[in-house]
Coordinates of C-alpha atoms in Angstrom, one line a residue:
Chain J
M748 CA 22.3 27.2 43.5
L749 CA 21.1 28.1 40.1
E750 CA 21.2 31.7 41.0
D751 CA 24.9 31.3 41.9
E752 CA 25.5 29.7 38.5
L753 CA 23.9 32.6 36.8
L754 CA 25.8 35.1 38.9
K755 CA 29.1 33.3 37.9
L756 CA 28.1 33.4 34.3
R757 CA 27.3 37.1 34.4
F758 CA 30.4 37.8 36.3
L759 CA 32.4 35.9 33.7
C760 CA 30.9 38.1 31.1
G761 CA 32.1 41.2 32.9
S762 CA 29.0 42.2 34.8
S763 CA 29.7 44.5 37.7
N764 CA 26.1 44.1 38.8
A765 CA 26.7 40.4 39.2
L766 CA 29.8 41.1 41.3
A767 CA 27.8 43.5 43.5
R768 CA 25.1 40.9 43.8
I769 CA 27.6 38.3 44.9
Y770 CA 29.1 40.7 47.5
R771 CA 25.7 41.6 48.9
K772 CA 24.7 38.0 49.1
Y773 CA 27.7 36.6 50.9
A774 CA 29.5 39.6 52.5
D775 CA 27.9 39.2 55.9
Q776 CA 28.6 35.4 56.1
L777 CA 32.1 35.8 54.9
L778 CA 32.8 38.7 57.3
A779 CA 31.5 36.5 60.2
L780 CA 33.7 33.6 59.0
A781 CA 36.8 35.8 58.8
G782 CA 36.0 37.3 62.2
A783 CA 35.6 33.9 63.8
L784 CA 38.8 32.6 62.2
L785 CA 40.8 35.6 63.2
S786 CA 38.9 36.7 66.3
D787 CA 39.4 40.2 65.1
A788 CA 36.6 42.3 63.5
N789 CA 39.0 44.8 61.9
E790 CA 41.1 42.1 60.3
A791 CA 37.9 40.4 59.2
E792 CA 36.9 43.5 57.2
D793 CA 40.4 43.5 55.7
V794 CA 40.0 39.9 54.7
L795 CA 36.6 40.5 53.1
H796 CA 38.0 43.5 51.3
D797 CA 41.0 41.6 50.0
V798 CA 39.0 38.6 48.9
F799 CA 36.6 40.7 46.8
L800 CA 39.3 42.9 45.4
K801 CA 41.1 39.8 44.2
L802 CA 37.8 38.5 42.8
A803 CA 37.3 41.8 41.0
R804 CA 40.8 41.7 39.5
S805 CA 40.3 38.1 38.4
N806 CA 37.8 39.4 35.8
G807 CA 38.5 37.4 32.6
T808 CA 40.7 34.9 34.2
F809 CA 38.2 33.7 36.9
R810 CA 37.9 29.9 36.9
L811 CA 35.3 28.2 39.1
T812 CA 33.6 24.9 38.5
G813 CA 32.4 24.4 42.0
N814 CA 30.2 26.0 44.6
L815 CA 30.6 29.8 44.7
K816 CA 29.9 30.1 48.4
S817 CA 32.5 27.3 49.2
Y818 CA 35.0 29.1 46.9
L819 CA 34.6 32.4 48.6
A820 CA 34.8 30.8 52.1
T821 CA 38.0 29.0 51.0
C822 CA 39.4 32.3 49.8
V823 CA 38.5 33.9 53.2
A824 CA 40.1 31.0 55.1
N825 CA 43.3 31.2 53.0
R826 CA 43.5 35.0 53.4
A827 CA 42.9 34.7 57.1
R828 CA 45.8 32.2 57.3
D829 CA 48.0 34.6 55.5
L830 CA 47.1 37.4 57.9
R831 CA 47.6 35.2 60.9
R832 CA 51.1 34.4 59.6
Q833 CA 51.9 38.0 59.1
R834 CA 50.9 39.0 62.6
K835 CA 53.7 40.2 64.8
P836 CA 54.3 38.0 67.8
G837 CA 53.0 39.4 71.0
R838 CA 50.4 41.6 69.3
T839 CA 47.7 42.9 71.6
Q840 CA 44.3 43.7 70.5
T841 CA 43.0 47.1 71.6
D842 CA 39.7 47.0 69.8
G843 CA 37.8 44.9 67.4
L844 CA 37.5 41.9 69.6
W845 CA 35.2 39.7 67.6
A846 CA 33.4 37.9 70.4
D847 CA 32.2 41.3 71.7
R848 CA 30.7 42.3 68.5
V849 CA 28.8 39.1 67.7
I850 CA 25.2 39.4 66.9
V851 CA 22.6 36.7 65.8
A852 CA 21.7 36.7 62.1
E853 CA 18.0 37.4 61.4
P854 CA 16.8 34.0 60.3
F855 CA 18.2 32.4 63.4
E856 CA 16.8 34.8 66.0
V857 CA 13.9 32.5 66.8
L858 CA 16.0 29.4 66.9
V859 CA 19.0 30.5 68.8
S860 CA 19.4 32.6 71.9
A861 CA 21.8 35.5 71.7
E862 CA 23.5 34.3 74.8
D863 CA 24.2 30.9 73.3
A864 CA 25.5 32.6 70.2
R865 CA 27.9 34.7 72.1
G866 CA 28.9 31.7 74.2
A867 CA 29.6 29.7 71.0
A868 CA 31.7 32.7 69.7
R869 CA 33.7 32.7 72.8
V870 CA 34.4 29.0 72.7
L871 CA 35.4 29.3 69.1
T872 CA 38.0 31.9 69.9
E873 CA 39.4 29.6 72.5
L874 CA 39.7 26.6 70.2
P875 CA 43.0 25.8 68.4
Y876 CA 43.0 27.5 65.0
E877 CA 42.8 24.3 63.0
Q878 CA 39.8 23.0 64.9
R879 CA 38.1 26.4 64.6
E880 CA 38.7 26.5 60.9
A881 CA 37.4 22.9 60.5
V882 CA 34.1 23.6 62.3
L883 CA 33.6 27.0 60.7
L884 CA 34.3 25.9 57.1
H885 CA 32.1 22.8 57.6
V886 CA 29.2 24.5 59.3
T887 CA 29.1 27.9 57.9
A888 CA 30.5 27.4 54.4
G889 CA 29.3 23.8 53.8
L890 CA 32.8 22.5 52.9
K891 CA 33.1 18.7 52.9
F892 CA 35.7 17.2 55.3
R893 CA 37.7 16.0 52.2
E894 CA 37.9 19.6 51.0
I895 CA 38.9 20.8 54.5
A896 CA 41.5 18.1 54.8
T897 CA 43.0 19.1 51.4
M898 CA 43.1 22.7 52.4
Q899 CA 44.7 22.0 55.8
G900 CA 47.0 19.4 54.3
V901 CA 45.9 16.7 56.6
S902 CA 44.1 13.4 56.3
L903 CA 40.4 13.1 56.1
R904 CA 40.2 11.4 59.6
T905 CA 42.3 14.3 61.1
A906 CA 39.9 16.8 59.6
Q907 CA 37.0 14.9 60.9
G908 CA 38.7 14.6 64.3
R909 CA 39.3 18.3 64.5
Y910 CA 35.6 19.0 63.8
R911 CA 34.6 16.5 66.4
Y912 CA 36.8 17.9 69.1
A913 CA 35.6 21.4 68.3
M914 CA 32.0 20.3 68.6
D915 CA 32.6 18.5 71.9
K916 CA 34.1 21.6 73.3
L917 CA 31.2 23.7 72.1
R918 CA 28.7 21.1 73.4
S919 CA 30.3 20.9 76.8
V920 CA 30.2 24.7 77.2
L921 CA 26.7 25.3 75.9
V922 CA 25.2 22.2 77.6
E923 CA 26.9 22.9 80.9
R924 CA 25.6 26.4 80.9
D925 CA 22.1 25.1 80.2
D926 CA 22.4 22.6 83.0
S927 CA 23.6 25.3 85.4
Chain I
M400 CA 16.5 19.4 67.8
S401 CA 19.7 17.5 68.8
S402 CA 22.5 19.3 70.6
R403 CA 24.7 19.0 67.5
D404 CA 22.1 20.7 65.3
Y405 CA 21.6 23.4 67.8
I406 CA 25.4 24.0 68.1
E407 CA 25.7 24.2 64.3
K408 CA 22.8 26.7 64.2
C409 CA 24.6 28.7 66.9
V410 CA 27.7 28.8 64.8
K411 CA 25.8 29.6 61.6
S412 CA 23.9 32.4 63.3
L413 CA 27.1 34.3 64.2
R414 CA 27.3 37.6 62.5
L415 CA 29.6 40.6 63.1
S416 CA 28.0 44.0 63.9
R417 CA 29.5 46.6 61.6
D418 CA 29.1 50.2 60.9
A419 CA 26.7 51.0 58.1
D420 CA 29.2 52.3 55.7
M421 CA 31.6 49.4 55.9
H422 CA 30.0 47.3 53.1
S423 CA 29.4 50.4 51.0
R424 CA 33.1 51.3 51.1
I425 CA 34.3 47.8 50.4
L426 CA 31.8 47.3 47.5
E427 CA 32.8 50.7 46.1
D428 CA 36.4 49.7 46.0
V429 CA 35.6 46.3 44.6
L430 CA 33.5 47.7 41.8
H431 CA 36.1 50.4 41.1
V432 CA 38.8 47.8 40.7
H433 CA 36.4 45.7 38.7
A434 CA 35.7 48.5 36.3
E435 CA 39.4 49.2 35.8
T436 CA 40.2 45.6 35.0
R437 CA 37.0 44.7 33.2
V438 CA 37.7 43.5 29.7
V439 CA 34.6 43.5 27.6
R440 CA 35.2 41.6 24.5
S441 CA 32.6 39.6 22.7
A442 CA 35.0 36.8 21.8
H443 CA 36.1 36.5 25.4
R444 CA 32.5 36.6 26.4
Y445 CA 31.6 33.8 24.1
A446 CA 34.6 31.8 25.2
A447 CA 33.6 32.4 28.8
V448 CA 30.1 31.3 28.2
R449 CA 31.3 28.2 26.4
R450 CA 33.7 27.4 29.2
F451 CA 31.0 27.9 31.7
I452 CA 28.7 25.6 29.9
M453 CA 31.3 23.0 29.4
T454 CA 32.4 23.0 33.0
S455 CA 29.3 23.7 35.0
W456 CA 28.0 20.5 36.6
T457 CA 24.7 22.2 37.4
L458 CA 24.1 23.1 33.8
K459 CA 25.2 19.6 32.8
I460 CA 22.7 17.9 35.2
G461 CA 20.0 20.4 34.2
G462 CA 20.7 19.8 30.5
L463 CA 20.5 16.0 31.0
G464 CA 17.2 16.4 32.9
A465 CA 15.8 18.6 30.2
I466 CA 16.9 16.0 27.5
F467 CA 15.3 13.2 29.6
V468 CA 12.0 15.2 29.9
V469 CA 12.0 15.9 26.2
A470 CA 12.8 12.3 25.4
V471 CA 9.9 11.1 27.6
V472 CA 7.5 13.5 26.0
L473 CA 8.6 12.6 22.5
F474 CA 8.4 8.9 23.3
A475 CA 5.0 9.2 24.7
Q476 CA 3.9 11.4 21.8
F477 CA 5.4 9.7 18.8
G478 CA 6.9 6.4 19.6
G479 CA 5.8 4.7 22.7
G480 CA 2.0 4.9 22.6
T481 CA 0.0 1.8 22.2
T482 CA -3.4 1.6 20.5
A483 CA -6.5 -0.4 21.3
L484 CA -8.5 -2.5 18.9
A485 CA -11.5 -0.4 19.5
E486 CA -9.7 2.7 18.2
V487 CA -8.6 0.8 15.1
L488 CA -12.1 -0.5 14.5
E489 CA -13.4 3.0 14.9
H490 CA -11.2 4.1 12.0
I491 CA -12.2 1.1 9.9
Q492 CA -15.9 1.4 10.5
Q493 CA -16.3 5.2 10.5
D494 CA -13.8 6.8 8.2
N495 CA -13.7 7.3 4.5
Y496 CA -10.7 5.5 3.0
S497 CA -9.4 3.3 0.2
F498 CA -7.2 0.2 0.3
T499 CA -5.7 -2.5 -1.9
L500 CA -7.3 -5.9 -1.5
T501 CA -5.4 -9.0 -2.5
I502 CA -7.3 -12.3 -2.7
R503 CA -5.4 -15.5 -2.7
S504 CA -6.8 -19.0 -3.4
G505 CA -4.1 -21.6 -3.8
Q506 CA -1.8 -20.3 -6.5
A507 CA -4.4 -17.9 -7.9
R508 CA -4.1 -14.2 -6.9
S509 CA -6.2 -11.2 -7.7
V510 CA -5.7 -7.6 -6.7
L511 CA -8.4 -4.9 -6.5
R512 CA -8.8 -1.4 -5.1
G513 CA -11.6 -0.9 -2.6
R514 CA -13.2 2.3 -1.3
V515 CA -15.1 2.6 1.9
Y516 CA -17.6 5.3 2.6
S517 CA -18.5 6.0 6.2
G518 CA -21.7 4.4 7.1
G519 CA -20.9 0.9 5.8
R520 CA -20.8 1.3 2.1
V521 CA -18.0 -0.4 0.1
R522 CA -17.2 -0.2 -3.6
F523 CA -14.8 -2.4 -5.5
D524 CA -13.8 -1.9 -9.1
A525 CA -12.5 -4.9 -11.0
G526 CA -10.4 -5.1 -14.1
A527 CA -9.9 -1.8 -16.0
G528 CA -13.1 -0.5 -14.5
D529 CA -15.4 -2.8 -16.5
S530 CA -17.4 -3.9 -13.5
S531 CA -18.0 -2.7 -10.0
T532 CA -19.8 -3.8 -7.0
V533 CA -21.4 -1.7 -4.2
V534 CA -22.0 -3.4 -0.9
D535 CA -24.1 -2.3 2.0
L536 CA -22.4 -3.9 5.0
Q537 CA -25.3 -3.5 7.3
S538 CA -28.0 -5.2 5.1
R539 CA -25.5 -7.2 3.0
R540 CA -27.2 -6.1 -0.2
R541 CA -24.9 -5.9 -3.1
L542 CA -25.3 -4.2 -6.5
L543 CA -23.2 -5.5 -9.4
L544 CA -22.6 -3.1 -12.2
S545 CA -21.3 -3.9 -15.6
H546 CA -20.1 -0.7 -17.1
R547 CA -19.6 -2.1 -20.6
S548 CA -23.1 -3.5 -21.0
K549 CA -24.6 -0.8 -18.8
T550 CA -26.4 -3.4 -16.7
A551 CA -27.0 -3.6 -13.0
R552 CA -27.9 -6.6 -10.9
Y553 CA -28.7 -7.1 -7.2
V554 CA -27.2 -10.0 -5.4
E555 CA -28.3 -11.2 -2.0
G556 CA -27.1 -13.6 0.7
T557 CA -24.5 -16.1 -0.4
E558 CA -25.4 -16.0 -4.0
E559 CA -21.8 -15.3 -4.8
L560 CA -21.0 -19.0 -4.2
T561 CA -22.8 -19.8 -7.4
H562 CA -21.2 -17.1 -9.5
T563 CA -18.1 -17.4 -11.5
G564 CA -15.5 -15.1 -12.9
S565 CA -15.2 -11.5 -12.1
D566 CA -18.7 -11.3 -10.6
R567 CA -17.7 -13.9 -8.1
L568 CA -14.5 -12.1 -7.5
L569 CA -16.3 -8.8 -6.9
L570 CA -18.8 -10.5 -4.6
L571 CA -16.1 -12.2 -2.7
C572 CA -14.5 -8.9 -2.0
S573 CA -17.2 -7.8 0.3
Q574 CA -16.5 -10.8 2.6
P575 CA -13.4 -9.4 4.4
M576 CA -15.1 -6.0 4.8
E577 CA -18.2 -7.6 6.3
S578 CA -15.9 -9.5 8.8
L579 CA -14.2 -6.3 9.8
W580 CA -17.5 -4.4 10.0
H581 CA -19.0 -6.9 12.4
L582 CA -15.8 -7.4 14.4
C583 CA -16.0 -6.3 18.1
D584 CA -13.2 -5.7 20.5
G585 CA -12.8 -7.6 23.7
T586 CA -11.9 -11.1 22.5
E587 CA -8.8 -10.2 20.6
D588 CA -5.3 -11.4 21.4
D589 CA -2.5 -8.8 21.5
L590 CA 0.3 -9.7 19.1
G591 CA 2.6 -7.0 20.5
Q592 CA 4.5 -4.4 18.5
E593 CA 6.3 -4.8 15.2
T594 CA 7.5 -2.5 12.4
I595 CA 5.9 -2.7 9.0
A596 CA 7.4 -0.5 6.2
G597 CA 9.1 1.7 8.8
V598 CA 5.9 2.2 10.9
K599 CA 5.7 0.9 14.4
V600 CA 2.5 -1.1 14.6
Q601 CA 0.4 -2.9 17.2
G602 CA -1.0 -6.3 16.3
F603 CA -4.3 -7.9 17.1
L604 CA -5.6 -11.4 16.4
A605 CA -9.4 -11.9 16.4
V606 CA -11.8 -14.5 15.1
H607 CA -15.1 -13.7 13.5
E608 CA -17.5 -16.5 12.4
D609 CA -20.8 -16.2 10.6
E610 CA -23.0 -18.9 9.2
Y611 CA -20.8 -19.6 6.2
F612 CA -17.2 -18.7 7.1
R613 CA -14.7 -18.7 9.9
N614 CA -12.4 -15.6 9.5
E615 CA -9.1 -15.4 11.4
I616 CA -8.3 -11.7 11.3
T617 CA -4.8 -10.4 12.0
L618 CA -4.8 -6.7 12.2
W619 CA -1.8 -4.4 12.3
A620 CA -2.4 -0.8 13.2
A621 CA -0.1 2.2 13.6
S622 CA 0.8 2.5 17.3
R623 CA 0.6 6.2 17.2
S624 CA -2.6 6.9 15.3
G625 CA -4.5 3.6 15.4
W626 CA -4.8 3.8 11.6
P627 CA -4.9 0.3 10.0
V628 CA -1.7 -0.6 8.2
R629 CA -2.3 -4.2 7.2
V630 CA -5.1 -6.6 7.7
E631 CA -4.8 -10.3 6.9
I632 CA -7.9 -12.5 6.9
A633 CA -7.8 -16.2 6.5
S634 CA -11.3 -17.2 5.6
T635 CA -12.4 -20.9 5.7
A636 CA -15.8 -22.1 4.5
L637 CA -17.6 -23.9 7.3
K638 CA -19.2 -26.4 4.9
P639 CA -17.2 -29.0 2.9
P640 CA -15.0 -28.9 1.0
K641 CA -14.0 -26.1 3.4
D642 CA -12.2 -24.0 0.8
R643 CA -9.8 -21.4 2.1
L644 CA -9.4 -17.9 0.9
D645 CA -6.8 -15.4 2.1
F646 CA -7.5 -11.7 2.0
I647 CA -4.9 -9.0 2.5
L648 CA -5.9 -5.4 3.0
E649 CA -3.1 -2.9 2.8
D650 CA -2.1 0.5 1.5
F651 CA -4.9 2.2 3.5
V652 CA -5.3 5.8 2.4
M653 CA -7.6 8.3 4.1
E654 CA -10.0 9.7 1.5
S655 CA -11.4 13.0 2.6
K656 CA -13.6 13.5 -0.4
L657 CA -15.5 10.5 -1.7
D658 CA -18.5 10.9 -4.0
E659 CA -21.5 9.5 -2.1
R660 CA -23.2 8.7 -5.5
L661 CA -20.5 6.1 -6.1
F662 CA -21.8 4.2 -3.1
S663 CA -25.5 4.3 -4.0
L664 CA -27.4 1.0 -4.1
E665 CA -29.6 2.4 -6.9
P666 CA -28.5 1.6 -10.4
P667 CA -26.9 4.6 -12.0
S668 CA -28.9 6.4 -14.7
G669 CA -28.6 4.7 -18.0
Y670 CA -28.1 1.3 -16.5
V671 CA -30.6 -1.5 -17.0
L672 CA -31.5 -3.9 -14.3
S673 CA -30.9 -7.4 -15.5
G674 CA -32.3 -10.6 -14.2
Q675 CA -35.0 -8.8 -12.2
A676 CA -37.2 -5.8 -12.3
G677 CA -35.7 -4.2 -9.2
P678 CA -34.3 -5.0 -5.9
P679 CA -35.9 -8.3 -5.1
E680 CA -37.8 -8.5 -1.9
N681 CA -38.7 -12.1 -2.3
P682 CA -36.8 -13.4 -5.2
S683 CA -37.8 -17.0 -4.9
E684 CA -41.4 -16.1 -5.5
E685 CA -40.7 -14.6 -8.9
E686 CA -38.2 -16.9 -10.3
N687 CA -38.6 -20.6 -11.0
P688 CA -35.2 -22.2 -10.5
D689 CA -36.6 -25.5 -11.8
E690 CA -36.8 -24.1 -15.3
A691 CA -33.1 -23.2 -15.5
G692 CA -32.4 -26.5 -13.7
K693 CA -34.3 -28.4 -16.5
I694 CA -32.2 -26.7 -19.1
A695 CA -29.0 -27.5 -17.2
E696 CA -30.2 -31.0 -16.7
A697 CA -30.8 -31.4 -20.5
F698 CA -27.3 -30.3 -21.3
R699 CA -25.9 -32.8 -18.7
L700 CA -28.1 -35.6 -20.2
W701 CA -27.0 -34.7 -23.7
A702 CA -23.4 -34.9 -22.6
Q703 CA -24.1 -38.4 -21.3
E704 CA -25.6 -39.2 -24.8
R705 CA -29.1 -39.6 -23.3
N706 CA -30.4 -37.4 -26.0
D707 CA -34.1 -38.3 -25.9
E708 CA -34.2 -37.6 -22.1
A709 CA -32.4 -34.4 -22.7
L710 CA -35.0 -33.3 -25.3
D711 CA -37.8 -34.4 -23.1
S712 CA -36.4 -32.3 -20.3
L713 CA -36.2 -29.3 -22.6
L714 CA -39.7 -29.8 -24.0
S715 CA -41.1 -29.6 -20.4
V716 CA -39.6 -26.1 -19.8
D717 CA -42.1 -23.3 -19.2
W718 CA -40.4 -20.6 -21.3
D719 CA -42.7 -17.9 -20.0
R720 CA -41.2 -18.0 -16.6
P721 CA -38.1 -16.0 -15.8
M722 CA -34.9 -17.9 -15.6
V723 CA -31.6 -17.1 -13.8
F724 CA -28.5 -19.0 -14.7
A725 CA -25.9 -18.8 -12.0
D726 CA -23.7 -21.7 -13.1
E727 CA -23.7 -24.2 -15.9
P728 CA -24.4 -24.1 -18.8
Y729 CA -21.9 -21.3 -18.8
L730 CA -22.9 -20.0 -22.2
F731 CA -26.1 -18.7 -20.6
S732 CA -24.5 -17.3 -17.4
L733 CA -21.0 -16.0 -18.1
T734 CA -20.2 -12.6 -19.6
E735 CA -17.3 -11.8 -21.8
Q736 CA -15.7 -9.6 -19.1
A737 CA -16.1 -12.3 -16.5
V738 CA -14.2 -14.7 -18.7
A739 CA -11.6 -12.0 -19.4
S740 CA -11.0 -11.4 -15.7
L741 CA -9.8 -14.9 -15.2
Q742 CA -6.3 -16.2 -15.1
P743 CA -5.1 -17.3 -18.6
T744 CA -5.2 -21.0 -17.7
D745 CA -8.6 -20.8 -16.2
R746 CA -9.9 -18.7 -19.0
D747 CA -8.7 -21.2 -21.7
R748 CA -10.3 -24.0 -19.8
L749 CA -13.6 -22.2 -19.4
V750 CA -13.6 -21.1 -23.1
A751 CA -13.2 -24.7 -24.1
V752 CA -16.2 -25.6 -21.9
I753 CA -18.3 -22.9 -23.4
L754 CA -17.4 -23.9 -26.9
N755 CA -18.4 -27.5 -26.1
E756 CA -21.7 -26.2 -24.7
C757 CA -22.3 -24.1 -27.9
N758 CA -21.7 -27.3 -29.9
Q759 CA -24.2 -29.1 -27.6
L760 CA -26.7 -26.3 -28.1
R761 CA -26.3 -26.6 -31.9
K762 CA -26.8 -30.4 -31.8
I763 CA -29.8 -30.1 -29.5
C764 CA -31.4 -27.6 -31.9
F765 CA -30.8 -29.9 -34.8
A766 CA -32.2 -32.8 -32.9
L767 CA -35.3 -30.7 -32.0
V768 CA -35.7 -29.7 -35.6
D769 CA -35.4 -33.3 -36.7
R770 CA -38.0 -34.3 -34.2
A771 CA -40.2 -31.4 -35.4
K772 CA -39.8 -32.6 -39.0
E773 CA -40.9 -36.1 -38.0
A774 CA -43.9 -34.7 -36.2
Q775 CA -44.7 -32.4 -39.1
S776 CA -44.6 -35.3 -41.5
A777 CA -46.9 -37.2 -39.2
Q778 CA -49.1 -34.0 -39.2
D779 CA -48.5 -33.7 -35.4
Y780 CA -48.3 -30.0 -35.8
A781 CA -48.6 -29.2 -32.2
N782 CA -45.6 -31.4 -31.3
A783 CA -43.6 -30.0 -34.2
E784 CA -44.3 -26.4 -33.1
T785 CA -43.3 -27.2 -29.5
C786 CA -40.0 -28.7 -30.7
L787 CA -39.3 -25.7 -32.9
T788 CA -40.3 -23.1 -30.4
T789 CA -38.1 -24.9 -27.8
A790 CA -35.2 -24.6 -30.2
L791 CA -36.1 -21.0 -30.8
H792 CA -36.2 -20.2 -27.0
L793 CA -32.8 -21.9 -26.6
G794 CA -31.4 -19.6 -29.2
E795 CA -33.0 -16.6 -27.6
L796 CA -31.6 -17.7 -24.2
A797 CA -28.1 -17.6 -25.7
N798 CA -28.8 -14.1 -27.0
R799 CA -30.4 -12.8 -23.8
N800 CA -27.3 -11.6 -22.2
P801 CA -25.8 -8.8 -24.3
G802 CA -22.5 -9.1 -22.4
A803 CA -22.1 -12.7 -23.3
M804 CA -19.2 -14.0 -25.4
L805 CA -19.5 -13.6 -29.1
I806 CA -19.5 -17.4 -29.9
P807 CA -22.5 -18.2 -27.7
Q808 CA -24.3 -15.2 -29.2
M809 CA -23.6 -16.4 -32.7
T810 CA -24.7 -19.9 -31.8
G811 CA -27.9 -18.4 -30.4
I812 CA -28.5 -16.5 -33.7
A813 CA -27.9 -19.7 -35.7
A814 CA -30.3 -21.7 -33.5
R815 CA -33.0 -19.0 -33.9
K816 CA -32.5 -18.8 -37.6
L817 CA -32.7 -22.6 -38.0
S818 CA -35.9 -22.9 -35.9
L819 CA -37.5 -19.9 -37.6
V820 CA -36.9 -21.4 -41.1
Q821 CA -38.5 -24.6 -40.0
L822 CA -41.4 -22.8 -38.2
K823 CA -42.0 -20.8 -41.4
S824 CA -42.3 -24.1 -43.3
L825 CA -44.6 -25.5 -40.6
Y826 CA -46.9 -22.5 -40.5
E827 CA -47.1 -22.4 -44.2
E828 CA -48.2 -26.0 -44.1
M829 CA -50.6 -25.2 -41.3
N830 CA -51.8 -22.1 -43.1
A831 CA -51.3 -20.2 -39.9
T832 CA -51.1 -16.7 -41.4
E833 CA -50.7 -14.7 -38.3
K834 CA -48.0 -17.0 -36.9
L835 CA -46.3 -16.8 -40.3
V836 CA -46.2 -13.1 -40.2
D837 CA -45.0 -13.2 -36.6
T838 CA -42.3 -15.6 -37.7
E839 CA -41.3 -13.4 -40.6
L840 CA -40.9 -10.4 -38.2
K841 CA -38.8 -12.5 -35.9
T842 CA -36.6 -13.6 -38.8
Q843 CA -36.1 -10.0 -39.8
Q844 CA -35.2 -9.2 -36.2
V845 CA -32.7 -12.1 -36.0
D846 CA -31.2 -10.9 -39.3
A847 CA -30.7 -7.4 -37.9
E848 CA -29.2 -8.8 -34.7
H849 CA -26.9 -11.0 -36.8
Q850 CA -25.7 -8.1 -38.8
A851 CA -25.0 -6.1 -35.6
L852 CA -23.2 -9.0 -34.1
A853 CA -21.1 -9.5 -37.3
Q854 CA -20.2 -5.9 -37.2
K855 CA -19.2 -6.2 -33.5
A856 CA -17.1 -9.3 -34.4
R857 CA -15.4 -7.4 -37.2
E858 CA -14.6 -4.6 -34.7
L859 CA -13.3 -7.0 -32.1
G860 CA -11.2 -8.6 -34.9
N861 CA -9.2 -5.4 -35.0
T862 CA -8.9 -5.2 -31.3
P863 CA -6.9 -7.5 -29.2
G864 CA -9.1 -9.3 -26.7
P865 CA -10.2 -12.6 -25.3
T866 CA -12.7 -13.3 -28.1
Q867 CA -10.1 -13.1 -30.8

């Protein structure tokens, strides 16, 4: 937390090292978030690229009073929405399917099986976008339901409901597979 | 782990495999754009820092936490600590310091400066440094010093009760210090905290009682250092009429350098021990209080116009035995500086009493000379000589104290001269040559003393003072 504040301060002062440090710290998480939102690895890279380019250009005008990680996650979510809107109808993915390229992050290897992770990724791609966004922003970026509701333009209860539906779906798939 | 936690961990664990150069490429682009758009301006930098400080909640909370920690430390260090009576008594009983002592008795009020030397020695200086007392709080021995007459005198026990004037004042001074010296912690009442002269102080109330006095001690000490700030002692005599004295000790100042010689119980060089040959081990064996009592009784009888009884009392006095006058007749016991140290009203009253006693002494001497003349005419030479030597001794008694007031001394000279003139006549009639020569020598000595006293009177006549 304090490290993020110092990184923000240094970045505000024009430090490219701080920007590089921010990138290295959050790039993987943001890439995974973008991939999960868009279900497309290539677009996820574009989103990450765009978000950090925008951040780099904001030098001198950057304003942030909140959490850096939440801010970046929100930027990724907004950019993913933009890309989604720009998609041509009937588009077919030839490569870059996100679920096929999912791996388990190092700290979780001992806690989560790779199969469950991939199962969760597949369920996420099948979820309605708003539910997917709600669960990903809450779980991976730590956004509060109030913030998610504001971002999605819905009530707090709706945002909480979307998260709950998504979790039920994930639970049903993962628990059913375990039972079988 | 609940299923919800596990699912959340599954979601959190999701990462995207990527080619190794992907991040490098993106980062390179990002840094390139950043370098192009970077504006490095000190003003902007300071503004950014200020904005960051003003808007960052983390820094605000951290700053508040730091302020709280600093406040707690400062409070504990400088303002919030409390002190124990034991700590205060340690300062009082072991440090070198000076203080101002105010003594109140009814409307009367006296102020002195006292100094304490570690180890239980206290010194008080009265008036303009005319007299001092040094007290050993352990043994309760006291040395009275008269700097004008260069005399020293030891006082023991509760002898101060029989003293008057500045000597009594000086001897009384040791009482509060003795109370504090023998005070122990453990029975005190905590009076809480207050502020005296801008200093936060902790109060204690303790009672100390010895065989003569009951002392209620209210002690205020600095909360931070335990250093005494103000001590109030209400001292009540246990025996009737149960007089009350109030002592206030304040303005305590740490004295790092005190001359140990000032606190010696040995008389300073050049000082003469008066009243005794040295520190009395058993004073009652050497002195005969009855002899002084006989003289005092004679004065009382004379005041009641029982003149014959008064003269008989005087004629029974053994003049070879030492005599100590602690009270009346004041012309034998009081010094000039003792009278000078009194309040003006008390001083005037006491001077009137002494003048009356001088007048009594003069009349007694005349009566003794008259009785001697009668005896001489009846050729009762022994009786006549006894009467005259008694008058002579009374005069010598009045001249014994060099610090006495001028009027008693002059009265003493007059009494001696009167008796010596009559003795000379007696010895001539008796043909007692040796005694005649002795009388002649004494007359010369008296004349010399008279001249010295007259010179002193002339000098004092040019100097404002109580004897004017």
